[in-house]
Amino acid sequence: MIKALYSSFSICVFSFFLSSCAFQTLHRTKDINYISGNTQQDLPHKNLDVYAPKKADNLPVLVFFYGGSWKSGKKEMYHFLGNRLARRDVIVVIADYPLSPDFEIPEMQESALAAVIWTKETIEKHGGDPDRIFVSGHSAGGHLASLIAVKENRLKPSENGKKLAGSILIDAAGLDMYGYLQETSEGEGKKYLNAFTDDPAVWKEYSSMYYLTDNLAPMLILEGERTYPSIQAGRERFMKRIEEKGIEDVTVKIYPKKKHIPMITQFLWTGSRVYKDVLGFIEEN
């Protein structure tokens, strides 16, 4: 009797997981060149990967940019993020972008923007909803995502009138690169000048806090309690400006005891709180 009950229970559990998102089959399209004739011709050709459920139909889309101090990283390192979110019915686009010292922040931002434009124009073919595109990134990638979010006037509106559904910044660096480099360009900040140049005007142009507008799409900021002090300080100045401008739809969530790198590696574990926060934000917007 006990054996029979155990067997029935095992079958039920197996059936539950088999039908759940954890076993959903995916379609991965890799190494798509996203630079089109509509973008600047001097941008290097970079590729992106698309992760989608095989039967995707009008699903929300997350465009993700990785971190690496604007000088390192590659999309292949983040397949775990694409796989796990796609199994939860979010189409994920992970894009490479130009890195320093060969390129500077203007080319990085133009490429990131080109990846989002490609997504808006093309993602419907992969089962994505062009009206529900979220931009996201970790560290330096969070910085690029923030620039797209605050300068979304450069994007064409979708049929619903929106340009972005929202942004998700994960331990984002550089929200106030201008303020940071003013204080540190002769010290610890000097290592970032290959990307940001030695021109304070460039530092300010690529600091998202100076381009906040009333029509900012909903934004979710996730930050580790034990992240780098420069990230904490930049986020605090960013939020002070948010409050001064009366922008309401920006949410900050602090992760207790989390450091900078664990803020992205936590996506390796499907039971992590971060999935609840990210998926809840996407569902609400």
Coordinates of C-alpha atoms in Angstrom, one line a residue:
M1 CA 0.0 0.0 0.0
I2 CA 2.8 2.4 1.0
K3 CA 4.7 1.5 -2.1
A4 CA 1.7 2.1 -4.3
L5 CA 1.1 5.5 -2.7
Y6 CA 4.7 6.4 -3.1
S7 CA 4.6 5.4 -6.8
S8 CA 1.5 7.4 -7.4
F9 CA 3.0 10.4 -5.7
S10 CA 6.2 10.1 -7.7
I11 CA 4.2 10.0 -11.0
C12 CA 2.3 13.1 -9.9
V13 CA 5.4 15.0 -9.0
F14 CA 7.1 14.0 -12.3
S15 CA 4.0 15.0 -14.3
F16 CA 3.9 18.4 -12.5
F17 CA 7.5 19.2 -13.3
L18 CA 7.3 17.8 -16.8
S19 CA 4.4 20.2 -17.5
S20 CA 6.1 23.1 -15.8
C21 CA 8.3 25.8 -17.3
A22 CA 11.4 24.0 -16.0
F23 CA 11.0 21.4 -18.8
Q24 CA 9.8 23.8 -21.6
T25 CA 11.7 23.3 -24.8
L26 CA 13.5 26.3 -26.2
H27 CA 14.5 27.7 -29.5
R28 CA 17.9 29.4 -29.4
T29 CA 18.9 31.6 -32.4
K30 CA 22.5 32.6 -32.1
D31 CA 24.9 35.1 -33.7
I32 CA 22.4 37.4 -35.4
N33 CA 24.0 40.6 -36.7
Y34 CA 21.9 43.4 -35.4
I35 CA 23.6 46.3 -37.2
S36 CA 21.4 47.6 -40.0
G37 CA 21.7 50.3 -42.7
N38 CA 19.7 52.6 -40.3
T39 CA 22.6 52.7 -37.8
Q40 CA 25.9 54.5 -38.0
Q41 CA 28.2 52.8 -40.6
D42 CA 31.3 53.1 -38.4
L43 CA 29.9 50.8 -35.7
P44 CA 31.5 47.3 -35.6
H45 CA 29.3 44.4 -36.5
K46 CA 28.2 42.8 -33.3
N47 CA 25.9 39.8 -32.8
L48 CA 23.0 38.9 -30.4
D49 CA 21.3 35.7 -29.3
V50 CA 17.6 35.1 -28.9
Y51 CA 16.2 32.7 -26.4
A52 CA 12.5 31.8 -26.8
P53 CA 10.1 29.0 -26.0
K54 CA 9.5 26.9 -29.2
K55 CA 5.8 27.8 -29.2
A56 CA 6.3 31.5 -28.2
D57 CA 3.4 33.7 -29.1
N58 CA 3.3 37.4 -28.3
L59 CA 5.5 37.1 -25.2
P60 CA 7.3 39.9 -23.3
V61 CA 10.9 40.5 -24.3
L62 CA 14.0 41.3 -22.2
V63 CA 17.0 42.8 -23.9
F64 CA 20.0 42.2 -21.7
F65 CA 23.5 43.8 -21.7
Y66 CA 26.3 42.2 -19.6
G67 CA 28.8 43.9 -17.3
G68 CA 32.6 43.9 -17.4
S69 CA 33.7 47.5 -16.6
W70 CA 33.0 48.4 -20.3
K71 CA 36.0 46.4 -21.3
S72 CA 35.2 42.7 -21.1
G73 CA 32.4 40.2 -21.4
K74 CA 30.6 38.2 -24.1
K75 CA 27.1 37.0 -24.6
E76 CA 27.9 33.3 -24.4
M77 CA 28.7 33.7 -20.7
Y78 CA 25.0 34.4 -20.0
H79 CA 23.2 31.5 -21.6
F80 CA 22.0 30.6 -18.2
L81 CA 20.0 33.8 -18.0
G82 CA 18.5 33.4 -21.4
N83 CA 17.6 29.7 -20.8
R84 CA 16.0 30.3 -17.4
L85 CA 13.9 33.3 -18.3
A86 CA 12.8 31.8 -21.6
R87 CA 11.5 28.8 -19.7
R88 CA 9.3 31.3 -17.8
D89 CA 7.8 32.7 -20.9
V90 CA 10.0 35.7 -21.4
I91 CA 11.9 36.0 -24.7
V92 CA 15.5 37.1 -23.9
V93 CA 17.9 38.9 -26.3
I94 CA 21.5 39.0 -25.2
A95 CA 23.7 41.3 -27.2
D96 CA 27.5 41.8 -27.6
Y97 CA 28.6 45.4 -27.9
P98 CA 31.9 47.2 -28.6
L99 CA 34.4 47.3 -25.7
S100 CA 37.3 49.5 -24.6
P101 CA 40.1 50.2 -25.3
D102 CA 39.2 49.7 -28.9
F103 CA 36.0 51.7 -28.6
E104 CA 34.5 54.4 -26.4
I105 CA 31.2 54.9 -24.6
P106 CA 29.5 56.6 -27.6
E107 CA 29.9 53.5 -29.8
M108 CA 28.8 51.3 -26.9
Q109 CA 25.6 53.2 -26.4
E110 CA 24.9 53.4 -30.2
S111 CA 25.3 49.6 -30.5
A112 CA 23.1 48.9 -27.5
L113 CA 20.5 51.2 -29.0
A114 CA 20.8 49.4 -32.3
A115 CA 20.2 46.1 -30.5
V116 CA 17.0 47.4 -29.0
I117 CA 15.9 48.8 -32.4
W118 CA 16.6 45.5 -34.0
T119 CA 14.5 43.8 -31.3
K120 CA 11.5 46.2 -31.8
E121 CA 11.6 45.6 -35.5
T122 CA 12.2 41.9 -35.6
I123 CA 11.2 40.1 -32.4
E124 CA 7.7 39.4 -33.6
K125 CA 9.2 36.8 -35.9
H126 CA 10.6 35.0 -32.8
G127 CA 7.2 35.1 -30.9
G128 CA 7.9 38.3 -29.0
D129 CA 5.5 41.3 -28.4
P130 CA 7.2 44.4 -29.8
D131 CA 4.9 46.5 -27.5
R132 CA 6.4 44.8 -24.4
I133 CA 10.2 45.3 -24.6
F134 CA 12.2 45.7 -21.4
V135 CA 15.9 46.7 -21.3
S136 CA 18.1 45.3 -18.6
G137 CA 21.7 44.8 -17.7
H138 CA 24.2 44.2 -14.9
S139 CA 26.9 46.6 -13.9
A140 CA 28.3 48.4 -17.0
G141 CA 25.4 46.7 -18.9
G142 CA 23.0 48.2 -16.5
H143 CA 24.5 51.6 -17.3
L144 CA 23.8 51.1 -21.0
A145 CA 20.3 49.9 -20.3
S146 CA 19.7 53.0 -18.2
L147 CA 20.9 55.3 -21.0
I148 CA 18.4 53.7 -23.4
A149 CA 15.7 54.1 -20.8
V150 CA 16.3 57.8 -20.1
K151 CA 16.9 58.6 -23.8
E152 CA 14.0 56.5 -25.2
N153 CA 13.0 59.4 -27.4
R154 CA 15.4 57.9 -29.9
L155 CA 13.2 54.8 -30.2
K156 CA 10.1 54.6 -32.4
P157 CA 6.8 54.1 -30.4
S158 CA 5.0 50.8 -30.7
E159 CA 1.4 50.5 -31.8
N160 CA 0.4 51.1 -28.1
G161 CA 2.2 54.4 -28.1
K162 CA 5.0 53.1 -25.8
K163 CA 8.7 53.0 -26.7
L164 CA 9.7 50.7 -23.8
A165 CA 7.7 48.7 -21.4
G166 CA 10.3 49.3 -18.7
S167 CA 13.8 48.8 -17.6
I168 CA 15.5 46.5 -15.0
L169 CA 18.9 47.7 -13.7
I170 CA 20.9 45.1 -11.8
D171 CA 23.6 46.6 -9.7
A172 CA 24.0 49.2 -12.4
A173 CA 27.3 51.2 -12.5
G174 CA 27.7 54.7 -14.0
L175 CA 24.3 56.2 -13.2
D176 CA 26.3 59.4 -12.4
M177 CA 29.6 58.8 -14.1
Y178 CA 30.1 62.5 -14.3
G179 CA 30.1 62.9 -10.5
Y180 CA 32.2 59.8 -10.0
L181 CA 34.9 60.8 -12.4
Q182 CA 35.1 64.3 -11.2
E183 CA 36.2 62.9 -7.9
T184 CA 38.3 59.9 -9.0
S185 CA 39.7 60.5 -12.5
E186 CA 43.2 60.9 -11.1
G187 CA 42.8 57.9 -8.9
E188 CA 40.6 54.8 -9.0
G189 CA 38.4 56.2 -11.8
K190 CA 41.4 56.5 -14.1
K191 CA 40.9 52.9 -15.4
Y192 CA 37.6 53.9 -16.9
L193 CA 38.9 56.8 -19.0
N194 CA 39.6 54.4 -21.9
A195 CA 35.9 54.1 -22.2
F196 CA 34.7 57.5 -21.1
T197 CA 37.6 59.6 -22.4
D198 CA 39.2 62.4 -20.3
D199 CA 36.5 64.9 -21.4
P200 CA 34.0 65.9 -18.6
A201 CA 31.4 66.8 -21.2
V202 CA 31.4 63.1 -22.3
W203 CA 31.1 61.9 -18.7
K204 CA 28.0 64.0 -18.3
E205 CA 26.4 63.1 -21.6
Y206 CA 26.6 59.5 -20.7
S207 CA 25.4 59.8 -17.1
S208 CA 21.7 58.8 -17.2
M209 CA 20.7 60.8 -14.1
Y210 CA 21.0 64.1 -16.1
Y211 CA 18.5 63.0 -18.8
L212 CA 15.5 62.0 -16.6
T213 CA 12.1 63.0 -18.0
D214 CA 8.5 62.8 -16.8
N215 CA 7.7 60.2 -19.3
L216 CA 10.3 57.7 -18.0
A217 CA 9.0 54.1 -18.5
P218 CA 8.7 52.1 -15.3
M219 CA 12.1 51.2 -13.8
L220 CA 13.2 48.5 -11.4
I221 CA 16.6 48.9 -9.7
L222 CA 18.0 45.9 -8.0
E223 CA 21.1 46.4 -5.8
G224 CA 23.2 44.3 -3.5
E225 CA 23.6 45.6 0.1
R226 CA 27.3 44.9 -0.1
T227 CA 28.0 46.2 -3.6
Y228 CA 30.7 48.7 -4.4
P229 CA 30.4 52.0 -2.7
S230 CA 30.6 53.8 -6.0
I231 CA 27.5 52.0 -7.2
Q232 CA 25.6 52.7 -4.0
A233 CA 26.5 56.4 -4.2
G234 CA 25.6 56.7 -7.8
R235 CA 22.2 55.1 -7.2
E236 CA 21.6 57.4 -4.3
R237 CA 22.3 60.5 -6.4
F238 CA 20.1 59.1 -9.2
M239 CA 17.2 58.5 -6.8
K240 CA 17.6 62.0 -5.3
R241 CA 17.1 63.4 -8.8
I242 CA 14.2 61.1 -9.4
E243 CA 12.5 62.5 -6.3
E244 CA 13.3 66.1 -7.2
K245 CA 11.6 65.6 -10.6
G246 CA 8.6 63.9 -9.0
I247 CA 9.0 60.7 -11.1
E248 CA 7.0 58.0 -9.3
D249 CA 7.3 54.7 -11.2
V250 CA 10.9 53.8 -10.1
T251 CA 11.3 51.0 -7.5
V252 CA 14.5 50.2 -5.7
K253 CA 15.0 46.8 -4.1
I254 CA 18.1 46.1 -1.9
Y255 CA 19.3 42.5 -1.6
P256 CA 20.6 41.8 1.9
K257 CA 24.3 40.7 2.1
K258 CA 24.6 40.5 -1.7
K259 CA 27.8 41.7 -3.3
H260 CA 28.2 42.9 -6.9
I261 CA 29.0 39.7 -8.8
P262 CA 26.4 37.6 -6.9
M263 CA 23.7 40.0 -8.0
I264 CA 24.0 38.4 -11.5
T265 CA 25.1 34.9 -10.6
Q266 CA 22.0 34.5 -8.4
F267 CA 20.1 33.9 -11.7
L268 CA 21.8 30.5 -11.8
W269 CA 19.4 29.3 -9.1
T270 CA 15.8 29.2 -10.3
G271 CA 14.4 29.6 -6.8
S272 CA 16.2 32.9 -6.2
R273 CA 14.2 35.9 -5.1
V274 CA 15.4 37.8 -8.1
Y275 CA 13.1 35.8 -10.4
K276 CA 10.1 36.8 -8.4
D277 CA 11.1 40.4 -8.5
V278 CA 11.9 40.5 -12.2
L279 CA 9.0 38.4 -13.4
G280 CA 6.6 40.3 -11.2
F281 CA 7.8 43.6 -12.6
I282 CA 7.4 42.3 -16.2
E283 CA 3.9 41.0 -15.5
E284 CA 2.8 44.3 -14.0
N285 CA 4.0 46.3 -17.0

